[in-house]
Coordinates of N, CA and C in Angstrom, one line a residue:
X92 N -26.8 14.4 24.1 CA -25.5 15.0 23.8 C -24.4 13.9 24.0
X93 N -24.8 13.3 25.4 CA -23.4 12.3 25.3 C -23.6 10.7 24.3
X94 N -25.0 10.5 23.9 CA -25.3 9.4 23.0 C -24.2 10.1 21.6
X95 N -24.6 11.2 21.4 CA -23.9 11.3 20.2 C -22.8 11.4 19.9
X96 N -21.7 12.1 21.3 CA -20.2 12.0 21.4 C -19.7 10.4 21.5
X97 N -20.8 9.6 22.2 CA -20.2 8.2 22.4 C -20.5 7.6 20.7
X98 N -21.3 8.0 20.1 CA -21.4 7.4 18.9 C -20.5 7.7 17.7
X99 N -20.1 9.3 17.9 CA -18.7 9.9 17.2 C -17.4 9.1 17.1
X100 N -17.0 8.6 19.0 CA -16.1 8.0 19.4 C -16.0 6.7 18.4
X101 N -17.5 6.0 18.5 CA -17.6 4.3 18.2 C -17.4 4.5 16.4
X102 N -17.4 5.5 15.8 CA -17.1 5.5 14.0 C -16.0 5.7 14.1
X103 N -15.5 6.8 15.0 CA -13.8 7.2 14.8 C -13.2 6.0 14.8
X104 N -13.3 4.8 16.3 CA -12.3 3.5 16.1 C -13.1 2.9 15.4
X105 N -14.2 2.5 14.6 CA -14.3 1.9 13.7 C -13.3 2.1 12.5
X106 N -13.0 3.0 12.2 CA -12.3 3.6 11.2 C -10.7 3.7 11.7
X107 N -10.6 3.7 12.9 CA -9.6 3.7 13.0 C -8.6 2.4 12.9
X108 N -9.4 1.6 13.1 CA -9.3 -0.2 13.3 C -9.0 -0.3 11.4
X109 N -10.2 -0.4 11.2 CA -10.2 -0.7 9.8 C -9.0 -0.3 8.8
X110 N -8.5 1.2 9.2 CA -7.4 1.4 8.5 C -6.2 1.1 9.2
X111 N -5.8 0.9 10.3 CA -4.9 0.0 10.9 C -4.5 -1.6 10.1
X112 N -6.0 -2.0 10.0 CA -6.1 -3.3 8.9 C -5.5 -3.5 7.8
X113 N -5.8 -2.5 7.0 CA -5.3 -2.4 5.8 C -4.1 -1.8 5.7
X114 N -3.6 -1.1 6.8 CA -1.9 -1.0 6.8 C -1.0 -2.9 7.2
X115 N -1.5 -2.9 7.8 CA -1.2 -4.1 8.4 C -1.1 -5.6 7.0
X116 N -2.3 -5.1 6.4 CA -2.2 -5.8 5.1 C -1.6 -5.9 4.4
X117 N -1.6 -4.0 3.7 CA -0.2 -3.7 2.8 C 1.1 -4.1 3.2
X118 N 1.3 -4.0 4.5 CA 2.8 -4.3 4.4 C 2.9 -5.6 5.0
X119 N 2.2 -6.8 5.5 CA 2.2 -7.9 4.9 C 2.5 -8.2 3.3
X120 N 1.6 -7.5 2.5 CA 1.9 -8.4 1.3 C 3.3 -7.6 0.8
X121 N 3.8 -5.8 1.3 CA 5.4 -5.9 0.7 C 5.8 -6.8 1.1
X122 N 5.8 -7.4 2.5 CA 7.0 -8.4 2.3 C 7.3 -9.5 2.1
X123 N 6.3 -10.3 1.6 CA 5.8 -10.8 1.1 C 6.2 -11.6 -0.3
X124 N 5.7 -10.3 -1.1 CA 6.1 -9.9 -2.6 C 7.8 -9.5 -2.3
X125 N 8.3 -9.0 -1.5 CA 9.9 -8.7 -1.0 C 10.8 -10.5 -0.9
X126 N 9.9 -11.2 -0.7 CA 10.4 -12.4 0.1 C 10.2 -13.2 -1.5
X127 N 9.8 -13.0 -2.5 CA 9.2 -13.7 -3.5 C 10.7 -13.0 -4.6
X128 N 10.5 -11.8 -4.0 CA 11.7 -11.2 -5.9 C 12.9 -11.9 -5.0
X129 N 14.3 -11.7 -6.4 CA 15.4 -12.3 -6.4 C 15.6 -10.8 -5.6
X130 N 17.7 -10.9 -5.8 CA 18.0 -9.4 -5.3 C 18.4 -8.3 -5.9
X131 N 18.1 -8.7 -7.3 CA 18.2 -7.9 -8.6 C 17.3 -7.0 -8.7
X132 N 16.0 -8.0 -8.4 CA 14.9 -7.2 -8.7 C 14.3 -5.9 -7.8
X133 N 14.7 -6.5 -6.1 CA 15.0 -5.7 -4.8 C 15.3 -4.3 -5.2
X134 N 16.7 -4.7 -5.6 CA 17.6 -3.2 -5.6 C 16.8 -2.4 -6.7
X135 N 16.8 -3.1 -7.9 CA 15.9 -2.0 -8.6 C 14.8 -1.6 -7.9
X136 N 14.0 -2.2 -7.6 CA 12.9 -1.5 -6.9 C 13.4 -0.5 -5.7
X137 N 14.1 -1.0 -4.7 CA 14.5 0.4 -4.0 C 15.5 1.5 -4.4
X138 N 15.8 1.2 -5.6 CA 16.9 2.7 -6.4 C 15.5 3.3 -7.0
X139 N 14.1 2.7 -7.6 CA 13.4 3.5 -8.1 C 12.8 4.4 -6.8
X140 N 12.7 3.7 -6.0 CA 12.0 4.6 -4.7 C 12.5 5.3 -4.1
X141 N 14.3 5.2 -4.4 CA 15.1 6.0 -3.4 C 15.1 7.4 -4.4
X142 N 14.9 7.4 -5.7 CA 15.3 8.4 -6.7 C 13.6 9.6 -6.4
X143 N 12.4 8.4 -6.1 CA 11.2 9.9 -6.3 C 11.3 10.1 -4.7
X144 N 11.8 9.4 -3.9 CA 12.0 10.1 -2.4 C 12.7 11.3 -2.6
X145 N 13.9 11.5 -3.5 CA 14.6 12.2 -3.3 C 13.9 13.4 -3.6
X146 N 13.3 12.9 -5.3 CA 12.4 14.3 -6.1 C 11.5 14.6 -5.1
X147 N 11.0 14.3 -4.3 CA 9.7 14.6 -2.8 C 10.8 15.6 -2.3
X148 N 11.8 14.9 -1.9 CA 12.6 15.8 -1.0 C 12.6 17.3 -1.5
X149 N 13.2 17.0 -2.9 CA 13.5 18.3 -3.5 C 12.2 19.2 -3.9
X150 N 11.2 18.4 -3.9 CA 10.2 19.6 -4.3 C 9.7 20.2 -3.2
X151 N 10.2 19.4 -2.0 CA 9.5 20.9 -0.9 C 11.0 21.4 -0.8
X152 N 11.9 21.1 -0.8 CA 12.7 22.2 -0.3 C 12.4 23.6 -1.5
X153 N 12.1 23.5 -2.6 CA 11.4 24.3 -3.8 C 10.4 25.0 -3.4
X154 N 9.6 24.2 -3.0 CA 8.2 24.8 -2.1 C 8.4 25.8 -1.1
X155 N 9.2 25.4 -0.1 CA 10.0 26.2 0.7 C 10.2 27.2 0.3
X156 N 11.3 27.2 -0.3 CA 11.9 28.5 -1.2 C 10.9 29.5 -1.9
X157 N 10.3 28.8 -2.5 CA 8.9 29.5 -3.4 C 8.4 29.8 -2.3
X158 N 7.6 29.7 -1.3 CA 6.7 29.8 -0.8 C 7.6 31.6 0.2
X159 N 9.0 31.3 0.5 CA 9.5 32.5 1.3 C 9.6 33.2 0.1
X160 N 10.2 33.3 -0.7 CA 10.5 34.2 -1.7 C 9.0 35.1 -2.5
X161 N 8.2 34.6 -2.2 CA 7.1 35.1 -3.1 C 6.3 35.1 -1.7
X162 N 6.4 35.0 -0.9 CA 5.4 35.8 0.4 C 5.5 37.0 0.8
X163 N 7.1 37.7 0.4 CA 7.6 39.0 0.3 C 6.9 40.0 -0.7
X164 N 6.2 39.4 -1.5 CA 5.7 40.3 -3.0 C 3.7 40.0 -2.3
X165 N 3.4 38.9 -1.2 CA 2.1 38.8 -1.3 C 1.4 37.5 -1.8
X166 N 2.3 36.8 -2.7 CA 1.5 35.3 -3.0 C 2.3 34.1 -2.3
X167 N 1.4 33.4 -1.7 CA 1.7 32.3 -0.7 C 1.5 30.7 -1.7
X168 N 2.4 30.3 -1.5 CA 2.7 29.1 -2.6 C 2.0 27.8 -1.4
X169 N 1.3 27.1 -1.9 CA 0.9 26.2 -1.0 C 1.9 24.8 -0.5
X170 N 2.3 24.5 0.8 CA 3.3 23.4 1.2 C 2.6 22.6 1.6
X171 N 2.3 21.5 1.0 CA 1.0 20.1 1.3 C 2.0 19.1 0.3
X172 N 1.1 18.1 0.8 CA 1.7 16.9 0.6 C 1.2 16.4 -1.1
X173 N 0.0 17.1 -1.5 CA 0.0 17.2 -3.0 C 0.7 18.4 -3.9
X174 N 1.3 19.0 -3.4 CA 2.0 19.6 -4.0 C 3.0 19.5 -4.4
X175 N 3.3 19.1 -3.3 CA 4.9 18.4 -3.6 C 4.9 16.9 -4.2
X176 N 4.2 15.9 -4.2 CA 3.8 14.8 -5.0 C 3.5 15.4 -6.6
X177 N 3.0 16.7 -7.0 CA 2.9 17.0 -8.5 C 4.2 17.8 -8.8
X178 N 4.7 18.3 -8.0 CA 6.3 18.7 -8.7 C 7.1 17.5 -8.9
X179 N 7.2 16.4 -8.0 CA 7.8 15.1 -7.9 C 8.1 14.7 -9.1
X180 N 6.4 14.8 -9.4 CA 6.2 13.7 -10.9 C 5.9 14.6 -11.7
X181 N 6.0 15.7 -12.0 CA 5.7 16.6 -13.0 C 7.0 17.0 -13.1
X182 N 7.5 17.4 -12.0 CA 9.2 18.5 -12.8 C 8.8 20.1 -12.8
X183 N 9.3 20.5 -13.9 CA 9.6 21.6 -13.8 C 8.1 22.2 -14.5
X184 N 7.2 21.4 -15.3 CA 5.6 21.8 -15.6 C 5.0 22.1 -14.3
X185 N 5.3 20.7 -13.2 CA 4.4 20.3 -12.1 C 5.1 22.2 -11.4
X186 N 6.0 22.5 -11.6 CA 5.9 23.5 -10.6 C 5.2 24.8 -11.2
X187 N 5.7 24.8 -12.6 CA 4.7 26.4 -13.1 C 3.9 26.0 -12.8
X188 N 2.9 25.0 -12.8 CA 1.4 24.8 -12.6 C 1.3 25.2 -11.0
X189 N 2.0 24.7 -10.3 CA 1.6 25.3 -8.7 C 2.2 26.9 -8.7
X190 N 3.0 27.4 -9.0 CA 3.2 29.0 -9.2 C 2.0 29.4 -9.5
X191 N 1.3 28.9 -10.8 CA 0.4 29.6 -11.7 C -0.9 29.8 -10.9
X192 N -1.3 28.7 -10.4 CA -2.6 28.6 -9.6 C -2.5 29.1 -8.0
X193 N -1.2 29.1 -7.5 CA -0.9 30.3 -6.4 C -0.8 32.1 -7.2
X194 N -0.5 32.1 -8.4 CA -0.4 33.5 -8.6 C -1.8 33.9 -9.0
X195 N -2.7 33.0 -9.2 CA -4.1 33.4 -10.2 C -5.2 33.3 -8.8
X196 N -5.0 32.0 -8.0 CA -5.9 31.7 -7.0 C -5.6 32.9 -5.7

């Protein structure tokens, strides 16, 4: 029993390490690639990021809303982090489609 908890332990920080790495990576090479653009290029890049933050933002406050307003009638709208990533980028499809598969599922 305890071979197998200590062996549980020894994958979890294996994996834990490993993806630590690869954060560590990623954001070495933004800055990287950050330290390489002019500051033209910068600002566009953080107005495009600051615009689908916002759409994130706004699709759970949506989600929210959906999710109280139609829990009153019995269907529960799901609040996850893919959900709100396909309203983001979908719009106003991305949300029938989550209504639809909360009102059918």
């Amino acid at each position: 029993m305890f071979h197998e908890i200590a062996y549980d332990v020894l994958i979890i920080t294996k994996w834990g390490v490993l993806v630590k790495v690869a954060i560590g990576i990623s954001i070495a090479g933004l800055i990287l690639l950050f330290l390489l653009m002019d500051k033209k290029q910068v600002k566009k890049v953080f107005e495009r990021l600051s615009i689908y933050w916002f759409r994130l933002a706004l699709a759970f406050l949506v989600l929210f809303i959906m999710n109280v307003a139609a829990g009153f009638i019995g269907i529960y709208v799901p609040v996850n982090i893919i959900s709100g990533i396909v309203i983001a980028v979908l719009g106003i499809p991305g949300f029938v489609s989550i209504c639809a598969l909360a009102f059918f599922l």
